[in-house]
PDB file of C-alpha atoms in Angstrom:
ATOM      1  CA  UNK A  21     -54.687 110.901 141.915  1.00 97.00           C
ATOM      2  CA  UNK A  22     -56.621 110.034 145.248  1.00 98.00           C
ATOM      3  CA  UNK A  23     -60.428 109.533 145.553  1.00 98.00           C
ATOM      4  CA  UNK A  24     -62.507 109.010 148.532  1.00 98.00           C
ATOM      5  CA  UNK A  25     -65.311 106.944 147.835  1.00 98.00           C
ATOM      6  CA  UNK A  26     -68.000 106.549 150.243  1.00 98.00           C
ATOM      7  CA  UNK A  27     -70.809 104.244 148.890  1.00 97.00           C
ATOM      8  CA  UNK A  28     -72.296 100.993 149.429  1.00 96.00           C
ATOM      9  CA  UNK A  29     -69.998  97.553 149.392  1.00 97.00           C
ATOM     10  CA  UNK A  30     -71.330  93.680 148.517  1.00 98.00           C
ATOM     11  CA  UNK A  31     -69.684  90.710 148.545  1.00 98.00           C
ATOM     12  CA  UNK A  32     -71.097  88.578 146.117  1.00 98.00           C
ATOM     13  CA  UNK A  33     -71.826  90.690 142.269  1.00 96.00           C
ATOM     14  CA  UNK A  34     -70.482  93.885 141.791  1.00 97.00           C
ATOM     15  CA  UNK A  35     -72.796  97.551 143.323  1.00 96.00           C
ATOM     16  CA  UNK A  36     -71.495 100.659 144.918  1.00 97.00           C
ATOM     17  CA  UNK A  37     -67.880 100.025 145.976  1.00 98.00           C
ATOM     18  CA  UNK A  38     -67.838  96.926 144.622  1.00 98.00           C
ATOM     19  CA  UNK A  39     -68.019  98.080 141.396  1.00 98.00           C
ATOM     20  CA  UNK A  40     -66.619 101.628 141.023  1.00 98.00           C
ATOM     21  CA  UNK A  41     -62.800 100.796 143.308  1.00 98.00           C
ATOM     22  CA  UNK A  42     -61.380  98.069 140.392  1.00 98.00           C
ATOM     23  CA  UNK A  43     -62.230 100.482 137.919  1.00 98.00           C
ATOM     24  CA  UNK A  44     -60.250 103.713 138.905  1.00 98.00           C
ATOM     25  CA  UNK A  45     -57.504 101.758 140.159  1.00 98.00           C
ATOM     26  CA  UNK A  46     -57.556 100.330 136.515  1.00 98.00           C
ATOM     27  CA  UNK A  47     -57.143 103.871 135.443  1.00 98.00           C
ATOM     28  CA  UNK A  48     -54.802 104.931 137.828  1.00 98.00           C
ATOM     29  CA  UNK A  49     -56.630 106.034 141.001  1.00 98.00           C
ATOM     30  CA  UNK A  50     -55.356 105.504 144.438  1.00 98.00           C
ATOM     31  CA  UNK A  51     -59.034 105.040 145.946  1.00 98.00           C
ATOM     32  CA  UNK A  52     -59.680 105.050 149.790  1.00 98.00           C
ATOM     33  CA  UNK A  53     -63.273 103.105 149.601  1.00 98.00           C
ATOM     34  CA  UNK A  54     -65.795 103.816 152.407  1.00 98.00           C
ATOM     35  CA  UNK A  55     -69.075 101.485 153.101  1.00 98.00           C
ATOM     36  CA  UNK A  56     -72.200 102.656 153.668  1.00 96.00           C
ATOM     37  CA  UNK A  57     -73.294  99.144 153.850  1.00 97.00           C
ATOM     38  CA  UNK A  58     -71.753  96.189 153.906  1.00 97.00           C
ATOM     39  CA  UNK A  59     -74.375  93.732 152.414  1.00 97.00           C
ATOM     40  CA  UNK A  60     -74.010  89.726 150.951  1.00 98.00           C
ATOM     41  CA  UNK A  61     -75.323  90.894 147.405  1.00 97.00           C
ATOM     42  CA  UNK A  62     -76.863  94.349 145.610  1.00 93.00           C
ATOM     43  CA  UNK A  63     -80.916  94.881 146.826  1.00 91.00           C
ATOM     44  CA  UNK A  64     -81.990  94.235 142.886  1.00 88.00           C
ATOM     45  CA  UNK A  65     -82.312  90.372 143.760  1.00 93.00           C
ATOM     46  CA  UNK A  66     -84.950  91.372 146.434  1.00 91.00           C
ATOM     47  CA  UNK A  67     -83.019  89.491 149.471  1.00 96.00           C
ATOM     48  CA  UNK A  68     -79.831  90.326 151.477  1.00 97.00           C
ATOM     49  CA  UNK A  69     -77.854  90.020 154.438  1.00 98.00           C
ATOM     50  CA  UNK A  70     -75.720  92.043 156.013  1.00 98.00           C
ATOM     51  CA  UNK A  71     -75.645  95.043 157.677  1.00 97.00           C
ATOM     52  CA  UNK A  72     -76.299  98.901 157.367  1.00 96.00           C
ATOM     53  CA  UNK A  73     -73.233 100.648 158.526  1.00 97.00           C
ATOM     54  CA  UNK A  74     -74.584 103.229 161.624  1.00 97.00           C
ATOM     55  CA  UNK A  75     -73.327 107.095 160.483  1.00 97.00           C
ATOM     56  CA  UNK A  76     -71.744 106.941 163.344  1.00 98.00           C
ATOM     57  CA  UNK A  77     -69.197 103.982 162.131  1.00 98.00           C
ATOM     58  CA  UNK A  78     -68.593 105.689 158.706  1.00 98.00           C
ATOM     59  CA  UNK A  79     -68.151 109.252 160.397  1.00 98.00           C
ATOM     60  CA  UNK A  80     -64.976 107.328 162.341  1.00 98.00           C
ATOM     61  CA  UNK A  81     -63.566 105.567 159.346  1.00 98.00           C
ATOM     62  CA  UNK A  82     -63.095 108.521 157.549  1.00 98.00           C
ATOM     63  CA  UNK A  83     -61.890 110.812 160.829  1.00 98.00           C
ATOM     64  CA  UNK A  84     -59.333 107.757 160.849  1.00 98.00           C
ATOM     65  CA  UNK A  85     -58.285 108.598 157.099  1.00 98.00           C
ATOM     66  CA  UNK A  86     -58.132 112.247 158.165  1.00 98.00           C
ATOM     67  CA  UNK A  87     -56.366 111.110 160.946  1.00 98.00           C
ATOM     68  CA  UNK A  88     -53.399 109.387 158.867  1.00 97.00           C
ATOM     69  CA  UNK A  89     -53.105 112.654 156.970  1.00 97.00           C
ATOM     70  CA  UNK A  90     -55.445 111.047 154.099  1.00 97.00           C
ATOM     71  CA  UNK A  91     -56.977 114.592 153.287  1.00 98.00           C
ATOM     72  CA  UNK A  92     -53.881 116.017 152.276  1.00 96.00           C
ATOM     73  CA  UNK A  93     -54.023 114.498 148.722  1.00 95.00           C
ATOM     74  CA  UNK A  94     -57.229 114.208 148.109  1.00 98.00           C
ATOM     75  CA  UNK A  95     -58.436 114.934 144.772  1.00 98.00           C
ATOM     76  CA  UNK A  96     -62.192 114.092 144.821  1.00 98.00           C
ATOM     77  CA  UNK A  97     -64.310 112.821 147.258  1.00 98.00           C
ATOM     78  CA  UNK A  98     -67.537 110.324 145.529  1.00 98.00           C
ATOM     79  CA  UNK A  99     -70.569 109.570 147.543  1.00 98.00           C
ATOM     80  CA  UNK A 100     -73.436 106.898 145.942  1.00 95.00           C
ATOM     81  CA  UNK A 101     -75.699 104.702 147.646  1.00 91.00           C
ATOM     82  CA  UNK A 102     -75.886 106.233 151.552  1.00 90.00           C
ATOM     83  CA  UNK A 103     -77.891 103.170 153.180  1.00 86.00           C
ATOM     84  CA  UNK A 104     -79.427 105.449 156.247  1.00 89.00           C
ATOM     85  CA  UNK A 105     -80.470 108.853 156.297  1.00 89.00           C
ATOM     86  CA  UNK A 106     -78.118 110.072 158.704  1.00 94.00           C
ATOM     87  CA  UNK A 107     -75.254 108.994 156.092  1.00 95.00           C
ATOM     88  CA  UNK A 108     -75.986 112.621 154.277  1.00 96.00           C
ATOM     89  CA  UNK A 109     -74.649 114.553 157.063  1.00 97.00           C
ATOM     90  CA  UNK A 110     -71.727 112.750 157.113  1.00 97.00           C
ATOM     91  CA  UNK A 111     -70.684 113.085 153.449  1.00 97.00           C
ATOM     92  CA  UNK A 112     -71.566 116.579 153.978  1.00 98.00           C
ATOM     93  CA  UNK A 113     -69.033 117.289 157.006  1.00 98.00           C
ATOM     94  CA  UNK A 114     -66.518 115.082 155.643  1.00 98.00           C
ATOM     95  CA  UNK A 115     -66.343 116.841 152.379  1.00 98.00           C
ATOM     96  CA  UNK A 116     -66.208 120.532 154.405  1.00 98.00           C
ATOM     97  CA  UNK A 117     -63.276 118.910 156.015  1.00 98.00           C
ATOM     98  CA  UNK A 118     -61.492 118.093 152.671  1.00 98.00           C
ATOM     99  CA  UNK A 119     -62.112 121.237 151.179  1.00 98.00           C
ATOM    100  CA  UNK A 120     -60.863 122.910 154.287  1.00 97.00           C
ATOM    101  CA  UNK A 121     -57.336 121.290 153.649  1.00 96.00           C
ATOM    102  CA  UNK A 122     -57.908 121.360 149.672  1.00 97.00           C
ATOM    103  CA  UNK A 123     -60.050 123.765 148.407  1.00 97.00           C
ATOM    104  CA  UNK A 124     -59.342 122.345 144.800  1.00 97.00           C
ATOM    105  CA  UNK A 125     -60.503 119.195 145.323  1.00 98.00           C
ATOM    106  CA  UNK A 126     -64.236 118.154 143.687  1.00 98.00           C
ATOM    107  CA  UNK A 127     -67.076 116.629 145.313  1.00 98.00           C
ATOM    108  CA  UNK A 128     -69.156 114.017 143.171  1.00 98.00           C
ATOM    109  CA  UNK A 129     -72.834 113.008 144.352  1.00 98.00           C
ATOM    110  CA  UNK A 130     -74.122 110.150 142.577  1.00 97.00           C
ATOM    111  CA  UNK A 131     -77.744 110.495 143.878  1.00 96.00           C
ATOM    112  CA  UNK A 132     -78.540 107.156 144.191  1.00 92.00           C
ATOM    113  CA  UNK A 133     -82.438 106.974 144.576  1.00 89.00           C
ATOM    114  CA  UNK A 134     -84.332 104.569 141.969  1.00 76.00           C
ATOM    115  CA  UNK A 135     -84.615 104.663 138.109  1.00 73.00           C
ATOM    116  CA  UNK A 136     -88.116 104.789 135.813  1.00 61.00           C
ATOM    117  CA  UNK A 137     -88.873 100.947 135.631  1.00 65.00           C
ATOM    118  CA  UNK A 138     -88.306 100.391 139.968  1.00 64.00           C
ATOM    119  CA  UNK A 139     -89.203 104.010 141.034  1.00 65.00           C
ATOM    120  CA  UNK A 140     -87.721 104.950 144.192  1.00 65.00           C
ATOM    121  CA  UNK A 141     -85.702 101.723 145.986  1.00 71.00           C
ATOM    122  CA  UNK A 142     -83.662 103.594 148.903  1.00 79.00           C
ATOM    123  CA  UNK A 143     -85.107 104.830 152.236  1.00 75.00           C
ATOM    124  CA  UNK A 144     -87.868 107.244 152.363  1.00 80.00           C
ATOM    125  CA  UNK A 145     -85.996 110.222 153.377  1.00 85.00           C
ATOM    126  CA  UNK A 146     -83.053 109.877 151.769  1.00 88.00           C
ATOM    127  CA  UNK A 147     -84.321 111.477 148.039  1.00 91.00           C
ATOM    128  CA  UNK A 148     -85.722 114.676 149.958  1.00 92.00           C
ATOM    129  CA  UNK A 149     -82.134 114.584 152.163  1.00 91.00           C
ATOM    130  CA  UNK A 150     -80.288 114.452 149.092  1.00 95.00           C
ATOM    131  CA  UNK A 151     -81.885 117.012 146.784  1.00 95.00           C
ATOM    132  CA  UNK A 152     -82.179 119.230 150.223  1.00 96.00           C
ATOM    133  CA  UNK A 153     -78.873 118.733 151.442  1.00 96.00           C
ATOM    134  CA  UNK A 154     -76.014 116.807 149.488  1.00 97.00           C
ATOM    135  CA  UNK A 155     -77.085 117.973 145.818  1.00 97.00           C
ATOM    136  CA  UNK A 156     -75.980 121.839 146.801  1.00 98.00           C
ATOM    137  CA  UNK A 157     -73.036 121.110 148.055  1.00 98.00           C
ATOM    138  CA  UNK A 158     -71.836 118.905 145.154  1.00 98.00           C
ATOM    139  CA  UNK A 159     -69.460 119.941 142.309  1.00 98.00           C
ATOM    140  CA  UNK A 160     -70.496 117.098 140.120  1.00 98.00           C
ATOM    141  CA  UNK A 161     -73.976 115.456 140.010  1.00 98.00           C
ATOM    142  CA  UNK A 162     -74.457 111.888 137.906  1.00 98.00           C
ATOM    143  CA  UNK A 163     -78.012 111.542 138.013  1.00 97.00           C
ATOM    144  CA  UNK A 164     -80.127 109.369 135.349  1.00 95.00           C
ATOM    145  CA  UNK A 165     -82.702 110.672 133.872  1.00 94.00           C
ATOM    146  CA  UNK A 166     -85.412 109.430 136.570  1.00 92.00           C
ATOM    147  CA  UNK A 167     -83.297 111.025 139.721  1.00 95.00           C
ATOM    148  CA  UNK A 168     -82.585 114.296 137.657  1.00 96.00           C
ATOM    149  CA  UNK A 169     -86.182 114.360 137.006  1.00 95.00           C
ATOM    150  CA  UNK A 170     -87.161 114.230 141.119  1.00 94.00           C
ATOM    151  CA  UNK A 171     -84.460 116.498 142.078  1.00 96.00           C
ATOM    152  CA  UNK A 172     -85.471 119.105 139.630  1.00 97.00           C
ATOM    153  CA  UNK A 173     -89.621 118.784 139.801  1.00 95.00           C
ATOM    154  CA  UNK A 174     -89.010 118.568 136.158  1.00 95.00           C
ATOM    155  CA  UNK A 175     -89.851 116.015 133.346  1.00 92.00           C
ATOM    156  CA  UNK A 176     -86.851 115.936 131.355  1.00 93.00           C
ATOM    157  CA  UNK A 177     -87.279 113.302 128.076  1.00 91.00           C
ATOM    158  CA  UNK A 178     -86.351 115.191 125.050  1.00 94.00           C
ATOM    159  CA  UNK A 179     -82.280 116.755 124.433  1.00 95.00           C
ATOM    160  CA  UNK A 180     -84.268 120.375 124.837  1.00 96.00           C
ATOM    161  CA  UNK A 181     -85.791 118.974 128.140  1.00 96.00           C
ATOM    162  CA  UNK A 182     -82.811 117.383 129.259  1.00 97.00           C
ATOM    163  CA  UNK A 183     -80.991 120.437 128.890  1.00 97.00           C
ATOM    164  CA  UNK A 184     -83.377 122.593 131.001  1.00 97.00           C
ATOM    165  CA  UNK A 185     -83.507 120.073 133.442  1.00 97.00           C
ATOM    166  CA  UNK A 186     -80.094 120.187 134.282  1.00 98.00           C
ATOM    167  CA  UNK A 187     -79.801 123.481 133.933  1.00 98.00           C
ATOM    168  CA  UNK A 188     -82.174 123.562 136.943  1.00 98.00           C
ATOM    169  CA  UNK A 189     -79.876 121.124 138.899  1.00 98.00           C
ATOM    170  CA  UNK A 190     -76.958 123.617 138.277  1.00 98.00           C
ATOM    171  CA  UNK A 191     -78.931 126.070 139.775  1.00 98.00           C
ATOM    172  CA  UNK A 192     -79.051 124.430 142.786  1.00 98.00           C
ATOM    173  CA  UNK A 193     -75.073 124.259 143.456  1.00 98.00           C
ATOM    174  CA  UNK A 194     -73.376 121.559 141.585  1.00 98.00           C
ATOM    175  CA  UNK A 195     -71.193 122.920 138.058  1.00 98.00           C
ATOM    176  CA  UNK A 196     -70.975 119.803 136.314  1.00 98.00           C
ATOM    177  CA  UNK A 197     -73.763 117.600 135.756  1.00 98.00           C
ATOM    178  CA  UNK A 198     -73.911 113.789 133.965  1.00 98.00           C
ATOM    179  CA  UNK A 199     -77.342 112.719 132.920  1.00 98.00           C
ATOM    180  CA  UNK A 200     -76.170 108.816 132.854  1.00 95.00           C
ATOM    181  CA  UNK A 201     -79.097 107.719 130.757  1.00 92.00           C
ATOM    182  CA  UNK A 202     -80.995 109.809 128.097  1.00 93.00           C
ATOM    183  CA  UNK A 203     -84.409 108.115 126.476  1.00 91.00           C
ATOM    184  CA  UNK A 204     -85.414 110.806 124.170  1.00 91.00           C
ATOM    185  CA  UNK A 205     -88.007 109.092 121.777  1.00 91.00           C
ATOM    186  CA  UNK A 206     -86.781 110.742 118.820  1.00 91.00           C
ATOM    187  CA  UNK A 207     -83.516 108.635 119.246  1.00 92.00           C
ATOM    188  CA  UNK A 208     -82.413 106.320 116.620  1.00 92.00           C
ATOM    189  CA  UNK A 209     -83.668 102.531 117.374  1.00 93.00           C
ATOM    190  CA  UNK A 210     -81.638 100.204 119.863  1.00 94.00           C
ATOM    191  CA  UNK A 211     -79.597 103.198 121.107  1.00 96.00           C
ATOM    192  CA  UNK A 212     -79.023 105.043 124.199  1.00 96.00           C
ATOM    193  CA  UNK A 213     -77.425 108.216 125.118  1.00 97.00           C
ATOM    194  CA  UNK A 214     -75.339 110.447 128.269  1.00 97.00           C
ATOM    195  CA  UNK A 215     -74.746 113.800 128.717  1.00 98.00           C
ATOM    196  CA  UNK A 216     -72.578 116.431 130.601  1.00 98.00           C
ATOM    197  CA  UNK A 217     -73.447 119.796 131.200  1.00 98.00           C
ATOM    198  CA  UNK A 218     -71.165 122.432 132.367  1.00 98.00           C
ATOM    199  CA  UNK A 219     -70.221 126.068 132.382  1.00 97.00           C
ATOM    200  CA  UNK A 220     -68.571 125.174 128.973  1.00 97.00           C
ATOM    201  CA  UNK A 221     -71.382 123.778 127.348  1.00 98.00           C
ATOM    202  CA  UNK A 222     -73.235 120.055 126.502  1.00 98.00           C
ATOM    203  CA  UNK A 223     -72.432 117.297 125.240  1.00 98.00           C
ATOM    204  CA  UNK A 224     -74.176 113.798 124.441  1.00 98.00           C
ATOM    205  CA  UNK A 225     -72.553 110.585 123.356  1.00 98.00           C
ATOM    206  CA  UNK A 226     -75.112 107.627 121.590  1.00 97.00           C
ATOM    207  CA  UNK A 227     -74.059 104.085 122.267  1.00 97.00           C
ATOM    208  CA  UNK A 228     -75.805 101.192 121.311  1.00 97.00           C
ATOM    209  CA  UNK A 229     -78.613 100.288 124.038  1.00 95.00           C
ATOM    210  CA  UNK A 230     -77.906  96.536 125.112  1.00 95.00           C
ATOM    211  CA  UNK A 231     -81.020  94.786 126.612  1.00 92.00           C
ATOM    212  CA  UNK A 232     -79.661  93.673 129.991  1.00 91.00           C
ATOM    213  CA  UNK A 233     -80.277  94.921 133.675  1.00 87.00           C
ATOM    214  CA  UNK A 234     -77.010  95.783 134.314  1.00 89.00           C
ATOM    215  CA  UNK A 235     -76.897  96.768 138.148  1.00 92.00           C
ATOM    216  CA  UNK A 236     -73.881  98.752 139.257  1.00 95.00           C
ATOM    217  CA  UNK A 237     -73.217 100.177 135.964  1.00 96.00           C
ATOM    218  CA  UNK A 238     -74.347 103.487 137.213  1.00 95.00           C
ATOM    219  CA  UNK A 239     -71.808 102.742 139.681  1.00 97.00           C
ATOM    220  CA  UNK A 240     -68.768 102.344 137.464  1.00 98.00           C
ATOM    221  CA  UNK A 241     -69.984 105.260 135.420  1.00 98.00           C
ATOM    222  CA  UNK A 242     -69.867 107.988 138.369  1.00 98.00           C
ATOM    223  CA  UNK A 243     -66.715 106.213 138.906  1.00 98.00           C
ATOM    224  CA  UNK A 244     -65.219 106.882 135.783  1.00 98.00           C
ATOM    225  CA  UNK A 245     -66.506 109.899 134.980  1.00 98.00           C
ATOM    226  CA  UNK A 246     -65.439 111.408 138.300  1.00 98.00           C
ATOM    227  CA  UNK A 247     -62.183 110.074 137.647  1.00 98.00           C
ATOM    228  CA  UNK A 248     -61.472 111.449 134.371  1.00 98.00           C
ATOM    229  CA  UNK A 249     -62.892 115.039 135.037  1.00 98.00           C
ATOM    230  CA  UNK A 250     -60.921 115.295 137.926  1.00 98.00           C
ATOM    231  CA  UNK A 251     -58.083 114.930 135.813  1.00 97.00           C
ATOM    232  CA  UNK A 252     -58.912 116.605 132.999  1.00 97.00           C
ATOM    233  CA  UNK A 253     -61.228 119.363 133.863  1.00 97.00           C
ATOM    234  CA  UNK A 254     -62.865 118.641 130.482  1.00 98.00           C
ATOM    235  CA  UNK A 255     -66.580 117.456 130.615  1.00 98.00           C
ATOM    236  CA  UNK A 256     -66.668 116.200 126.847  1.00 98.00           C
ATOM    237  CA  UNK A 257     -63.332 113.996 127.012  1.00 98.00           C
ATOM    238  CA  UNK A 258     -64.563 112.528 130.235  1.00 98.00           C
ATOM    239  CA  UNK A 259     -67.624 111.532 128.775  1.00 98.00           C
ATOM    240  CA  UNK A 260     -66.013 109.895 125.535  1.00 98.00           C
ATOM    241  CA  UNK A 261     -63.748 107.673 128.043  1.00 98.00           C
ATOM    242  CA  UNK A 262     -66.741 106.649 130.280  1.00 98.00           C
ATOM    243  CA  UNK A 263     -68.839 105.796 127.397  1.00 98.00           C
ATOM    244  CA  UNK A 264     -66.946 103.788 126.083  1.00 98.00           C
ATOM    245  CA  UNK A 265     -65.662 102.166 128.713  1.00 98.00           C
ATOM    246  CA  UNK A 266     -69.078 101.776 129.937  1.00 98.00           C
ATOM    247  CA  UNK A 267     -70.070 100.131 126.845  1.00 98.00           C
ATOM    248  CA  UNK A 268     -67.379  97.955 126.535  1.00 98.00           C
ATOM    249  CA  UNK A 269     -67.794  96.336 129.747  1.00 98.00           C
ATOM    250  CA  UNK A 270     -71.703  95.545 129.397  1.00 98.00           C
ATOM    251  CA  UNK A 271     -70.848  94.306 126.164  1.00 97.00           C
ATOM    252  CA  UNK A 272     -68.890  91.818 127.701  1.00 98.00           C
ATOM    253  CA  UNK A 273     -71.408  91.450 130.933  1.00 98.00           C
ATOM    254  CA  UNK A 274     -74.129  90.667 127.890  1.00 97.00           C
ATOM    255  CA  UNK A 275     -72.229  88.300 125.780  1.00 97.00           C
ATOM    256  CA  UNK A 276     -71.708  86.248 128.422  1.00 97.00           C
ATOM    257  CA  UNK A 277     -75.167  86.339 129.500  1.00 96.00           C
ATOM    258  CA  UNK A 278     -74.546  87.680 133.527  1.00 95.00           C
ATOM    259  CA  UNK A 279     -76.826  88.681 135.892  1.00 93.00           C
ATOM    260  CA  UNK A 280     -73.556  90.473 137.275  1.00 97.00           C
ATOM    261  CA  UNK A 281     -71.020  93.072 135.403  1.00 98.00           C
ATOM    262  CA  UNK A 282     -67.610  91.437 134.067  1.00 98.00           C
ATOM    263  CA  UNK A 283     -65.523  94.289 135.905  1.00 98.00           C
ATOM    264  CA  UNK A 284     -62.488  91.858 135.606  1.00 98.00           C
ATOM    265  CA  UNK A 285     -62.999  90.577 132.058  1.00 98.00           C
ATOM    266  CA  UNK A 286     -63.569  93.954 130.882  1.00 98.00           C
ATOM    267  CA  UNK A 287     -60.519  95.649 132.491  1.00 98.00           C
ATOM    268  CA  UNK A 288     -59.085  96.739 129.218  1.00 98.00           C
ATOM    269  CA  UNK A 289     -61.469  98.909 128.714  1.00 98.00           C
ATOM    270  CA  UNK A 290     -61.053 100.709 131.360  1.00 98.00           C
ATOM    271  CA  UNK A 291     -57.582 101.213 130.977  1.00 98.00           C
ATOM    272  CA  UNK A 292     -57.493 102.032 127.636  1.00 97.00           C
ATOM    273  CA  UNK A 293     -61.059 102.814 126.067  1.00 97.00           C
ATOM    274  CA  UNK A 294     -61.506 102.385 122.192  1.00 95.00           C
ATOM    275  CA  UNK A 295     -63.014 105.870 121.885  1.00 96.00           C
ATOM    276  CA  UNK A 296     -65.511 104.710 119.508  1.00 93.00           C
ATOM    277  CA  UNK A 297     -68.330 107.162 120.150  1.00 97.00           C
ATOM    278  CA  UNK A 298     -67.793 110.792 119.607  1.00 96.00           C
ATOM    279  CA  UNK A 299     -69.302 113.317 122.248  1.00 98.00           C
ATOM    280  CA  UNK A 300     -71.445 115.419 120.528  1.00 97.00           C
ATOM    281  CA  UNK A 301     -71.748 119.689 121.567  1.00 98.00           C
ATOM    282  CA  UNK A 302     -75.786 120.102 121.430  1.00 97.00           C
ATOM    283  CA  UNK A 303     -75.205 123.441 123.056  1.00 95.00           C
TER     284      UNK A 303
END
């Protein structure tokens, strides 16, 4: 299995590239890893260096995969964080291009944008750009709950709400949707939930919640969740495996009390999740 991944890289931590390439290789994934950025650390520490690739630049990186006949097996392309505006046309030609040469191959936006607690912490235009533009051409969507809320206009909270809401973002293009974090308030205490919607039906999975700030976990979710669909084809088995995978690698990342994720340390669980929590059909 190939994936083209075109997100954000860092040197220092572990965001974007940096945290979704060790991952699927773990699992089996030839990945051919794009930057949209190239920056010294992830933006949650509130300083960086390091710069912000010009479209231009990423739009010849990938025409050089293309070039070296890297299209031919590709099985998914992944965008996430896109840096500049102009980025979204770029994902958008690239992945006409792939689906010119492989029509079966799936396109996964992770619409990177902010969560509840920050609010919006990417350029201005690039939230309109990618509910306008990327979002409809998308197979597979892996919003959390805050970025399915602003793509939709809706306030989903509740599993009823949740469902609606993504049922909304289906009806803008994308089949498969992954709401990466689900606060409903009627939840048990101390836990935390995703779901996938698809033609097929829903599906949540509880884990414990884990009181860390765990940037680039989104990352390695999209990641993984891309990965296993793409394989698969089945929404609810792919969201078992990234849950608790996902799980298992904070729980390391917390234990050892890090500011960054354990990607390493937590490779096992990547390649050969636990399957502890059970994804439940809710519709």
């Amino acid at each position: 299995m190939q994936i083209l991944s075109i997100q954000s890289a860092v040197a220092y931590g572990h965001a974007g590239n940096s945290a979704a390439v060790f991952p699927m290789q773990r699992i089996g994934v030839e990945v051919l890893p794009v930057y949209t950025v190239n920056f010294s650390n992830h933006t949650g520490y509130g300083a960086w260096r390091g710069p912000v690739m010009d479209p231009s630049d990423v739009a010849d990186v990938i025409t050089g995969v293309e070039e070296r006949g890297g299209f031919d097996e590709l099985d998914a392309v992944l965008s996430g964080y896109q840096g500049s505006e102009g980025i979204a046309d770029v994902i958008i030609d690239a992945v006409a291009r792939v689906k010119a040469r492989r029509p079966e191959s799936l396109y996964a936006c992770d619409p990177v944008m902010g969560n509840a607690k920050s609010g919006c912490f990417v350029a201005p235009a690039i939230p309109d750009l990618l509910r306008d533009k990327v979002v409809p051409v998308a197979d597979i969507i892996t919003p959390n709950q805050f970025e399915l809320g602003y793509l939709t206009g809706t306030s989903p909270d509740t599993i009823t709400s949740t469902l609606a809401s993504a049922d909304a973002a289906r009806a803008m293009g994308p089949a498969t949707i992954l709401v990466t974090s689900v606060e409903r308030p009627d939840r048990p205490d101390n836990t935390i939930e995703m779901m996938a919607v698809n033609d097929h039906g829903a599906w949540i999975v509880q884990t414990p919640y884990l009181p860390l700030k765990a940037n680039g976990s989104g990352d390695v979710t999209a990641a993984l969740f891309t990965s296993h669909y793409a394989r698969t084809r089945d929404a609810a088995d792919a969201l078992a495996r990234t849950a608790s995978s996902v799980y298992g690698l904070l729980e390391i990342t917390h234990a050892a009390g890090s500011k960054e994720l354990h990607l390493v340390e937590a490779q096992e669980h990547f390649a050969h999740p636990r399957m502890e929590f059970e994804a439940l059909r809710v519709r």
